[in-house]
CSV table of C-alpha atoms and ligand atoms in Angstrom, one decimal:
chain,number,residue,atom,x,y,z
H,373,UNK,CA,115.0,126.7,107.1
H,374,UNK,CA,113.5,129.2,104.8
H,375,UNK,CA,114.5,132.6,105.3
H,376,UNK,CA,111.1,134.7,106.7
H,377,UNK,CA,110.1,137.7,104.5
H,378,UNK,CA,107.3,138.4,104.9
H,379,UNK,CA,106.7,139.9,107.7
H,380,UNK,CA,103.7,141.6,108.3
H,381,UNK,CA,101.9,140.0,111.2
H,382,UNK,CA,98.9,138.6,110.0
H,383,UNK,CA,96.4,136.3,111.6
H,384,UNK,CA,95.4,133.6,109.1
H,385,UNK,CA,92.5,131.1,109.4
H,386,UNK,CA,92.6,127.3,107.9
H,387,UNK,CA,89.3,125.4,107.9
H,388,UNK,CA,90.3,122.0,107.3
H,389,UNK,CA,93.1,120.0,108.5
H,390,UNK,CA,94.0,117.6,105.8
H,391,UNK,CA,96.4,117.9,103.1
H,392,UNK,CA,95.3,121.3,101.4
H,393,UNK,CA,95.7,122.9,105.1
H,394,UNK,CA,98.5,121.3,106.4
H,395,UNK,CA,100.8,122.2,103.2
H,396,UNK,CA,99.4,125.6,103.5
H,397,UNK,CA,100.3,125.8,107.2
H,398,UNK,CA,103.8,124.4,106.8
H,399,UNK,CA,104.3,127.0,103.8
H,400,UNK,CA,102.6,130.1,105.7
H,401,UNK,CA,104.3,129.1,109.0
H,402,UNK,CA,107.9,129.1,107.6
H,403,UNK,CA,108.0,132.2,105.2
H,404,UNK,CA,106.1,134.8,107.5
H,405,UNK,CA,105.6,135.1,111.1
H,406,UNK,CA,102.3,135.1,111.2
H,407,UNK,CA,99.9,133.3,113.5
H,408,UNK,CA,98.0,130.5,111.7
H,409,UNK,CA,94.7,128.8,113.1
H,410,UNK,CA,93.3,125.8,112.0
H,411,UNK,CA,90.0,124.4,112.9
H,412,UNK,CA,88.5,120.8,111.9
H,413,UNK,CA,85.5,119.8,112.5
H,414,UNK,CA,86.6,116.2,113.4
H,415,UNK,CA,88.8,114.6,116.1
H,416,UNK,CA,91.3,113.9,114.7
H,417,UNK,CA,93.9,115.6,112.1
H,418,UNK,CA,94.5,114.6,108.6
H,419,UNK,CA,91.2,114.4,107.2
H,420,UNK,CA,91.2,111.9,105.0
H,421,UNK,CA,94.8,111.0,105.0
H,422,UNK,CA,94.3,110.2,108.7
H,423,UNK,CA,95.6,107.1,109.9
H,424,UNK,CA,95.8,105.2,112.7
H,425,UNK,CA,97.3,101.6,114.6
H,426,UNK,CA,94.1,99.1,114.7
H,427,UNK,CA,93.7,98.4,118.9
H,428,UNK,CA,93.5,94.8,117.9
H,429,UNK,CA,96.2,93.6,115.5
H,430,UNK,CA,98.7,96.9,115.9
H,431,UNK,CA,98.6,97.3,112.1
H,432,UNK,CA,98.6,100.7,110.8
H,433,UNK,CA,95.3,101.3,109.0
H,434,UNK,CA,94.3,103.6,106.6
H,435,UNK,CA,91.0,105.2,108.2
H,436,UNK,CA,89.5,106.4,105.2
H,437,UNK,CA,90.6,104.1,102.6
H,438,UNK,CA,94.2,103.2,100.8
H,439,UNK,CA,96.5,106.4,100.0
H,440,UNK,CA,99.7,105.5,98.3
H,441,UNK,CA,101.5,108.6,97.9
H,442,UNK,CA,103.0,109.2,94.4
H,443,UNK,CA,104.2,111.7,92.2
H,444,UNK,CA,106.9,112.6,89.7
H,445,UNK,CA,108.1,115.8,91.1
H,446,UNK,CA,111.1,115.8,93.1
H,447,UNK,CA,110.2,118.7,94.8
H,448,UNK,CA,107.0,117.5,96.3
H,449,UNK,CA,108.6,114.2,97.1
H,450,UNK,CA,111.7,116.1,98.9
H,451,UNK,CA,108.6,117.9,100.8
H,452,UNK,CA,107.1,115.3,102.3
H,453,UNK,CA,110.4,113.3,103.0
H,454,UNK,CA,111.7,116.6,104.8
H,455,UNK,CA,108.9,115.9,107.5
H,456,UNK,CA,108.8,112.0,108.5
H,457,UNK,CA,111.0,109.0,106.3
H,458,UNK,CA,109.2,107.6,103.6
H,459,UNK,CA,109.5,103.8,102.4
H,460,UNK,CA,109.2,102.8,99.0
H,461,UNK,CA,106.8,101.0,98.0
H,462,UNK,CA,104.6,100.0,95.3
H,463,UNK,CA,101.5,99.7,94.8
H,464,UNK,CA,100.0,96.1,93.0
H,465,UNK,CA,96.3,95.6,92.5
H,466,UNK,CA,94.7,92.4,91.7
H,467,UNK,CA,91.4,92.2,90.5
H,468,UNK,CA,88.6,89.8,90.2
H,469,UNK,CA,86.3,89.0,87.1
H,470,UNK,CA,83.7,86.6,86.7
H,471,UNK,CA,85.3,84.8,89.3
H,472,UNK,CA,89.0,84.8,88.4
H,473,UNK,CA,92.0,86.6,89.7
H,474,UNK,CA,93.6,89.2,87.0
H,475,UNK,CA,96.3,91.5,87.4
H,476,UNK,CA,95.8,95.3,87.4
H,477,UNK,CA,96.3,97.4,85.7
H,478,UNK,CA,95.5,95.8,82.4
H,479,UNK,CA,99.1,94.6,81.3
H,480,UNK,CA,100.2,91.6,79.1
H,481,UNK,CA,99.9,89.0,82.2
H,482,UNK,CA,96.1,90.4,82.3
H,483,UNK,CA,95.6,90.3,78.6
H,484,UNK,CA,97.2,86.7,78.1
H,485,UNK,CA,95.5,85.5,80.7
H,486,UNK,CA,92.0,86.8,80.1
H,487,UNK,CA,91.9,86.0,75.9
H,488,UNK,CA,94.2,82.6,77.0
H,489,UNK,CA,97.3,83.8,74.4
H,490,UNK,CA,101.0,84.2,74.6
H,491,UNK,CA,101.3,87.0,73.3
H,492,UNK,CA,104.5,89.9,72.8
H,493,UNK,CA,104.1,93.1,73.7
H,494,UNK,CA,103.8,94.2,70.1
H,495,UNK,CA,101.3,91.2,69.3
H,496,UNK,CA,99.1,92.2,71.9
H,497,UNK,CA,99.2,96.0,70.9
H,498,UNK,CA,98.6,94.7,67.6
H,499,UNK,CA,95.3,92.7,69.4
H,500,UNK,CA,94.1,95.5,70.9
H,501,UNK,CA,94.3,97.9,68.3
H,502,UNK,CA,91.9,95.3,66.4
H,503,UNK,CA,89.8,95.7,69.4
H,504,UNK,CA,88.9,99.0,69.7
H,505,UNK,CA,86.3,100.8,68.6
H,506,UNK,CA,87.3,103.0,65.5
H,507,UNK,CA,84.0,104.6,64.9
H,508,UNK,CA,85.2,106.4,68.1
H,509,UNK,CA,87.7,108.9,67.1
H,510,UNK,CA,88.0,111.8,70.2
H,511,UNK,CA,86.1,109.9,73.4
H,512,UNK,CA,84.5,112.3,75.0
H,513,UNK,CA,83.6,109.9,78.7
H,514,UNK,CA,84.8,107.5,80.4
H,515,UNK,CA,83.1,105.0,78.4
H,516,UNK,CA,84.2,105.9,75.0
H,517,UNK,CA,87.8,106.2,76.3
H,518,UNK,CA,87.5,102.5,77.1
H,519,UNK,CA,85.9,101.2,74.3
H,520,UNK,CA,88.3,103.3,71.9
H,521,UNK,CA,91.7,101.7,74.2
H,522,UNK,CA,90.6,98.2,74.9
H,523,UNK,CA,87.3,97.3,73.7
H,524,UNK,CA,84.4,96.0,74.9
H,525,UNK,CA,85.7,92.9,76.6
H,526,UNK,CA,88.3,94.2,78.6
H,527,UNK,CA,85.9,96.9,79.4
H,528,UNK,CA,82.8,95.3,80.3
H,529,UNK,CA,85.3,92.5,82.7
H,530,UNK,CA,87.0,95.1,84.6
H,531,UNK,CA,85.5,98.5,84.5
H,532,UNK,CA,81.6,99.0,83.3
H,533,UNK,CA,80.6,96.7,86.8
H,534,UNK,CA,83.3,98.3,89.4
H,535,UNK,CA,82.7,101.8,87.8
H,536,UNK,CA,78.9,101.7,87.9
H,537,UNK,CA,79.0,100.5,91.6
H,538,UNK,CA,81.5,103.1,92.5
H,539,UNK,CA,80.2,106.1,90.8
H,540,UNK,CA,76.2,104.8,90.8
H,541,UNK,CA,76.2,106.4,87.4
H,542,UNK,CA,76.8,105.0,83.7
H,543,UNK,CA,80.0,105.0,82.9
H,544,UNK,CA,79.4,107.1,79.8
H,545,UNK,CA,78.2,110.1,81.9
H,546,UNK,CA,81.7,110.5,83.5
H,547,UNK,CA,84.7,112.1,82.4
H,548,UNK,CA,87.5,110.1,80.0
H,549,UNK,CA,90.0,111.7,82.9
H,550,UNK,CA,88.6,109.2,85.7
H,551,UNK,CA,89.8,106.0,83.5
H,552,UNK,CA,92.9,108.2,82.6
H,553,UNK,CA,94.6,107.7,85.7
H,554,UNK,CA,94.9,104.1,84.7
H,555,UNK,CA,97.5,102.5,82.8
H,556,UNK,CA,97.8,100.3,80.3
H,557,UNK,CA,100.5,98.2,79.6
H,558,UNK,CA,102.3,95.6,77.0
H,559,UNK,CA,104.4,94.3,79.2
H,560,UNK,CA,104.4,92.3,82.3
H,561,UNK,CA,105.3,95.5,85.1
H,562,UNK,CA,102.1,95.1,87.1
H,563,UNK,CA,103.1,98.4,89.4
H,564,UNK,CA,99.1,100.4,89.3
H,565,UNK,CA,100.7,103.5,89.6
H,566,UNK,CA,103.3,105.4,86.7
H,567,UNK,CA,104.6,108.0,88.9
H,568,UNK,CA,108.3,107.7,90.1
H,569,UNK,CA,108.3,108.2,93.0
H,570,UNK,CA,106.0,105.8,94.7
H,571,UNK,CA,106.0,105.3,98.9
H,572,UNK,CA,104.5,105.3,101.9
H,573,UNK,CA,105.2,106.9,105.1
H,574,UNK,CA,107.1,104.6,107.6
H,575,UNK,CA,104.8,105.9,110.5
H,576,UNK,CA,101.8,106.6,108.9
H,577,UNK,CA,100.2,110.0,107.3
H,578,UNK,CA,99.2,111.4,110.8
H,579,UNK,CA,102.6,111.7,112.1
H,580,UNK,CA,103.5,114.0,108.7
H,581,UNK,CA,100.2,115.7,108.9
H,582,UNK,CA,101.2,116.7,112.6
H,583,UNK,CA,104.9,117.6,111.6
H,584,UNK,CA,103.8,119.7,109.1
H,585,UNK,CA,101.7,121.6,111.7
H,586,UNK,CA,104.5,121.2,114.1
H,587,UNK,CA,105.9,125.0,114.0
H,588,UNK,CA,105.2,127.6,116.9
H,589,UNK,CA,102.7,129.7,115.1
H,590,UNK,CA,100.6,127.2,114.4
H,591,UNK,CA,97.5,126.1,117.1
H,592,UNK,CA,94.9,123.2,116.3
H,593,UNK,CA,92.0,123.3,117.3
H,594,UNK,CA,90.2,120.1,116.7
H,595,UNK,CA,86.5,119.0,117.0
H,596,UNK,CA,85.8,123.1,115.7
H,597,UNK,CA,83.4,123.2,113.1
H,598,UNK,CA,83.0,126.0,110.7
H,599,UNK,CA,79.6,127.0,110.4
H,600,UNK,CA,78.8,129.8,107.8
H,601,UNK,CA,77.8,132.3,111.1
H,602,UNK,CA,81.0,131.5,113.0
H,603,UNK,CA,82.9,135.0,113.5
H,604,UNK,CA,86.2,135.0,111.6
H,605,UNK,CA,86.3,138.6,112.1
H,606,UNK,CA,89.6,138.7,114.1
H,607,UNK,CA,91.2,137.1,110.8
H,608,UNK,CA,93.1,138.4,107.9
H,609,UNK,CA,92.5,136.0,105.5
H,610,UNK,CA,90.6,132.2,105.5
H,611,UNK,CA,91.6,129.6,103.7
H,612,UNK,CA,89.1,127.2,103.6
H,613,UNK,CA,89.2,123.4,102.5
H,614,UNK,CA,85.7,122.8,103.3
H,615,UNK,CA,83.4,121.9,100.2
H,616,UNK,CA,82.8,124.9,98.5
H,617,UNK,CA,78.8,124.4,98.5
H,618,UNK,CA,78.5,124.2,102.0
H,619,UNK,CA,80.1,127.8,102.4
H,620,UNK,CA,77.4,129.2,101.1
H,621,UNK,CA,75.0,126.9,103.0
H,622,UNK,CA,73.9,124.9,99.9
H,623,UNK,CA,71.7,127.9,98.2
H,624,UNK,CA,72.2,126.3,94.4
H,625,UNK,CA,71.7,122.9,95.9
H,626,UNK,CA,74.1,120.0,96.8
H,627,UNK,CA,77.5,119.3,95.0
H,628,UNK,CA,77.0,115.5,94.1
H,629,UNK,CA,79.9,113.2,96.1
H,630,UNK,CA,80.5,109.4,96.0
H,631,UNK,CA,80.8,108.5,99.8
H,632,UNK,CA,82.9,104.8,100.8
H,633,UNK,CA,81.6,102.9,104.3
H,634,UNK,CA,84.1,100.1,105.1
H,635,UNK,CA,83.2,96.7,106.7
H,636,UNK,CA,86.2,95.3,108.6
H,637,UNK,CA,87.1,91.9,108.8
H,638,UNK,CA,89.7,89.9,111.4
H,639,UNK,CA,92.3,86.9,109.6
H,640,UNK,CA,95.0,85.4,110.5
H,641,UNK,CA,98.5,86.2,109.2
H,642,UNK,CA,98.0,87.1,105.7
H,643,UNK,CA,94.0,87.4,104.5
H,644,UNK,CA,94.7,88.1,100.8
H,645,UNK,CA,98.4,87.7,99.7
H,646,UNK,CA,97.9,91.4,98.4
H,647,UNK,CA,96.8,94.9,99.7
H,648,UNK,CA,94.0,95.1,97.3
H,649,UNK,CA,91.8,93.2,95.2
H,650,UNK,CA,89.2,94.9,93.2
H,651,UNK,CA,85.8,92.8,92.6
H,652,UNK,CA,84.8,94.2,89.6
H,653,UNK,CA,81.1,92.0,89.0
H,654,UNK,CA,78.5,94.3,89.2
H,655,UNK,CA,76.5,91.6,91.1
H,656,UNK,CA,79.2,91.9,94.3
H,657,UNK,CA,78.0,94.7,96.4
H,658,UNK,CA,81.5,96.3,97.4
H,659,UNK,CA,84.5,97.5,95.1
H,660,UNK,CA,87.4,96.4,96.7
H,661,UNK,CA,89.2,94.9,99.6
H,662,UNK,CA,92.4,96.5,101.3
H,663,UNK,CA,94.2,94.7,104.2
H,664,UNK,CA,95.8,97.4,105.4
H,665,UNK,CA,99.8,95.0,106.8
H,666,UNK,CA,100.8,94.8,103.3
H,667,UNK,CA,101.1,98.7,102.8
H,668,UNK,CA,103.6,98.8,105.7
H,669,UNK,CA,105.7,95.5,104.5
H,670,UNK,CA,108.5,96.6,106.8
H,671,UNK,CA,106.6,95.9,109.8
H,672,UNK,CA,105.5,91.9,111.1
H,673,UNK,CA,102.4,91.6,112.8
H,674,UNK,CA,100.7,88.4,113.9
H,675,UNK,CA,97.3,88.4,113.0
H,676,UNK,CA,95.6,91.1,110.1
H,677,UNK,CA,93.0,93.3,109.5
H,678,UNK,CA,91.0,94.2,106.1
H,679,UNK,CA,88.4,96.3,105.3
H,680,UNK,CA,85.3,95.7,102.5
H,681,UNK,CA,84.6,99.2,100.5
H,682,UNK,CA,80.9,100.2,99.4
H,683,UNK,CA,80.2,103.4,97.7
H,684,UNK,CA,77.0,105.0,97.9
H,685,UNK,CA,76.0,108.5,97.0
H,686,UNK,CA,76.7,111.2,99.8
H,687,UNK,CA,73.7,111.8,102.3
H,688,UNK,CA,74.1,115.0,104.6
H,689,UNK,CA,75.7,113.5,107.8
H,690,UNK,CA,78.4,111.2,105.0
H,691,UNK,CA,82.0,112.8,104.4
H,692,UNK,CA,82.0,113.6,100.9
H,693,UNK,CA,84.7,111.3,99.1
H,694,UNK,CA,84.5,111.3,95.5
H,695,UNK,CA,83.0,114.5,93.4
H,696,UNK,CA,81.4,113.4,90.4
H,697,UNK,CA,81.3,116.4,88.4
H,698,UNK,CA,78.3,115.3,86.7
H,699,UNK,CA,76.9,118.0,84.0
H,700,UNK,CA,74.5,119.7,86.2
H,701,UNK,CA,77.2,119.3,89.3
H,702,UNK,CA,79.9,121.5,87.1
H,703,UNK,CA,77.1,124.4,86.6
H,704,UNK,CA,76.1,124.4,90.0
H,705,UNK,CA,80.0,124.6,90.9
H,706,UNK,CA,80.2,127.6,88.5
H,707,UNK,CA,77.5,129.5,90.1
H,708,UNK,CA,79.3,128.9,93.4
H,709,UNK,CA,82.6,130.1,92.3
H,710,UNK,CA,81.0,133.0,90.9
H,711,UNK,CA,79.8,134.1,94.4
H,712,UNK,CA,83.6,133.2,95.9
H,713,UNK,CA,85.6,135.6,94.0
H,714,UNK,CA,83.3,138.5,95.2
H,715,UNK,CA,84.3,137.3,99.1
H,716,UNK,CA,87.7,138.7,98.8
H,717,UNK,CA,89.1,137.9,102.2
H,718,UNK,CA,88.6,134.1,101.5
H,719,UNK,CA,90.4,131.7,99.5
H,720,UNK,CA,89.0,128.1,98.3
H,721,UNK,CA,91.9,124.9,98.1
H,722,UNK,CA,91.7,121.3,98.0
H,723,UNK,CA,89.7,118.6,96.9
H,724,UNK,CA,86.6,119.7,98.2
H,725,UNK,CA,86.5,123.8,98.1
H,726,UNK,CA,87.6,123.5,94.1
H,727,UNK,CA,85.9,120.0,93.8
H,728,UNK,CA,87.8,118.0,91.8
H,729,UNK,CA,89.5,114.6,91.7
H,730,UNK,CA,93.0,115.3,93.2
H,731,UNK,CA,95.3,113.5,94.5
H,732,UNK,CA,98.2,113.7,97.1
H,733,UNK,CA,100.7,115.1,95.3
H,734,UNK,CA,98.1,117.5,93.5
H,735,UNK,CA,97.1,118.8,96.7
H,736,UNK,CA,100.6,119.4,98.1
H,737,UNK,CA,101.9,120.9,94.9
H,738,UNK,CA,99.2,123.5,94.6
H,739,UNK,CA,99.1,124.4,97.8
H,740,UNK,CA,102.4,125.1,97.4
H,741,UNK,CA,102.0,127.3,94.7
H,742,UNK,CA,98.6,128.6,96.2
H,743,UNK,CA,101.1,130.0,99.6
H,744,UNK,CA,103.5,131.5,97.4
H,745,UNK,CA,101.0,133.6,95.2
H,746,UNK,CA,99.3,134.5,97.9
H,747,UNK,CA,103.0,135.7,99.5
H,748,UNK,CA,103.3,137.5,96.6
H,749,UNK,CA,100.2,139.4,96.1
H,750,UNK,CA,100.2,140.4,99.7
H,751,UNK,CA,103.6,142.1,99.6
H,752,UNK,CA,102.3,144.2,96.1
H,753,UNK,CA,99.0,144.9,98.3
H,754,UNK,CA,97.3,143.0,95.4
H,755,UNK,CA,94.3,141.0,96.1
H,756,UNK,CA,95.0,137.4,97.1
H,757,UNK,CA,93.7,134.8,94.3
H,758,UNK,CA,90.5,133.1,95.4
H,759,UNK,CA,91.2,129.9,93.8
H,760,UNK,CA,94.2,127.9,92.9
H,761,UNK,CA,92.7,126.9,89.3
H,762,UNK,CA,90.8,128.0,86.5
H,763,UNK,CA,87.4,126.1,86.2
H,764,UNK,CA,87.3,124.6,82.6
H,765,UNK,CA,83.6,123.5,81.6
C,983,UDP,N1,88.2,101.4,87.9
C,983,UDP,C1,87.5,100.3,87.4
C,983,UDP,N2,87.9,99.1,87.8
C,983,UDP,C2,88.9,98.8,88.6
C,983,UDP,C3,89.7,99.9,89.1
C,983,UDP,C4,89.3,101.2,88.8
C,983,UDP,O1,86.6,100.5,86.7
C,983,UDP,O2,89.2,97.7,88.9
C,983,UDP,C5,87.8,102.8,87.5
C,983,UDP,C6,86.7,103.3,88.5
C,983,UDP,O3,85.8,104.1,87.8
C,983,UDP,C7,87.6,104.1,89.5
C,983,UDP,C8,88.6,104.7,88.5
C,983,UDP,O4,88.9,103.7,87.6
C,983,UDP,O5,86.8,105.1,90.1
C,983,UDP,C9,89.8,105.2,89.2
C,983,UDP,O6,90.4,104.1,89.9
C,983,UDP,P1,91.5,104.4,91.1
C,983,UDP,O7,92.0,103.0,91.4
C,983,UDP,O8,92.4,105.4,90.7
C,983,UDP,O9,90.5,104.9,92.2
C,983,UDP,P2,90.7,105.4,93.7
C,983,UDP,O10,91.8,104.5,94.3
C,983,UDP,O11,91.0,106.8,93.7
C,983,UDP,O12,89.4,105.1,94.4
């Protein structure tokens, strides 16, 4: 139990009750005694981390899409482990190309496979290295990044087509970060993520979202959406996950977002051997398939559930997903912070208020360090930050 010092009784308001606000409720919650509200606009907690047991099969689906939780920090891992039990668990992704079956991330099963070699992990470093593109010396996008790594072949079987169709954009107008998260390996460990810690909670996301928000001071209120006139007038501070453009009623225009729509298909006891397999011809109209048993191995279930992911581009009535951060998205985003920092009882977290690709364990850990700089500045009666990061454009 952390020690409460910080006492001064404020009233705090959390639009959004995903990852961003939950972390920050936990955090707020234990080191002050304050009363903390949190309003989402759907029915549910968790946002997109929400998931739920399918009525049919009992298997514990993933609402919004796959989330494997990962990170390297032991601090965030002991976090989330402190609320609900964890199981380990990796994470391996087949994907198919032209009509065969690869292993992802690229690694030497992929590589041998796909140019029909035998090659050692230094022979096929050594192959690669003779099929990159040279004339590229810094890549600037996500295109130039693969063509300078891998080459054309590897790229054009397993990233131009999925890419295009996830992003509906040229891979070259995207940041190098996006094929970043990505390894690449000269060996045989398939495992898509390089994080280590690597799991999966043993009864689903919801149940820690709700333990985090389990303390006293905290009251949901659920199906309670913000709306830029709503009167937060009895509050001392709002923290706000929304996205940020919406705040301010859209009056640069709209952030662009990637939104996912899922088709979901009944099998029989195991539909694809593996929890995903990404199609990666352009000519397929979905990305990937998840069937949801295999990300809770522990538990036996009779028959199986899967779901078919599209990507289109965000309409108004679509939960944003994916930011793009396209050119003309970042100064749009700048113009937006630029009002923020003038609001001063209002801070912006999460994926959506600071728009940007985060994951899990990015969310927790800086809302971590959001709560605790915001502790701080109130007990020197500074101003609270505004935003967790620095926008680099
Ligand atoms: N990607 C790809 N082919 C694949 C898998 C990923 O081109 O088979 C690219 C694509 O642009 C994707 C990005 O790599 O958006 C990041 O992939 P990740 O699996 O991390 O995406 P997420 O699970 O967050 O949707």
């Amino acid at each position: 139990m952390h020690q409460i010092y910080f006492s001064l009784a404020n009233n705090f308001l959390i639009i959004g009750a995903g990852l961003s606000g939950a972390t920050l409720a936990s955090r707020l919650s234990e080191i002050s005694n304050s009363q903390i509200d949190i309003w989402d606009e759907r029915s549910h907690l968790g946002g997109n981390c929400f998931t739920k047991r399918d009525d049919k099969t009992g298997v514990m689906v993933h609402e919004y899409g796959p989330h494997i939780f990962n990170t390297d920090k032991k601090e965030i891992w002991d976090f989330v482990n402190s609320y609900t039990p964890f199981r380990p668990y990796v994470h391996r992704v087949k994907a198919m190309s032209n009509g065969i079956i690869y292993s992802l991330p690229v690694n030497l099963d992929t590589i041998n496979r796909f140019f029909n070699k035998n090659f050692s992990p230094e022979e096929a470093k050594l192959f690669l290295e003779t099929l990159g593109d040279k004339n590229i010396t810094a890549p600037k996008n996500f295109e130039e990044q693969a063509l300078h790594f891998i080459g054309k072949q590897l790229y054009e079987a397993f990233f131009y087509g999925y890419t295009k169709k996830q992003w509906g954009c040229e891979p070259r107008e995207l940041p190098a970060s996006i094929l970043k998260r990505i390894p690449v390996r000269f060996n045989y460990d398939d495992n898509y993520h390089n994080n280590i810690y690597t799991g999966i909670p043993e009864n689903g996301y919801t149940d820690l979202i709700e333990k985090m928000m389990g303390a006293a001071n905290i009251r949901i209120y659920l199906n309670k959406k913000w709306m830029p006139d709503a009167d937060i007038s009895a509050y001392d501070h709002v923290f706000y996950t929304g996205p940020i453009d919406a705040w301010f009623r859209y009056k640069y225009g709209r952030l662009g977002y990637r939104t996912v729509t899922f088709e979901k298909i009944y099998g029989t006891i195991d539909m694809q051997g593996v929890a995903q397999i990404n199609y990666c011809d352009p000519d397929l109209p979905f990305t990937r398939i998840t069937e949801h048993k295999h990300f809770a191995y522990w538990e036996k279930h009779e028959k199986s559930v899967s779901f078919k992911e599209f990507s289109k581009e965000t309409g108004e009535q679509d939960i944003p997903y994916y930011p793009k951060r396209l050119y003309a998205d970042k100064q749009l985003l700048l113009k937006y912070r630029s009002d923020a920092v003038l609001l001063k009882k209002v801070s912006f977290l999460g994926r959506l208020a600071t728009y940007r690709y985060m994951d899990m364990h990015h969310v927790i850990g800086e809302a971590l360090q959001f709560a605790k700089e915001f502790i701080t500045a109130r007990m020197n009666a500074e101003l609270p930050p505004v935003f967790p990061n620095e926008e680099l454009v």
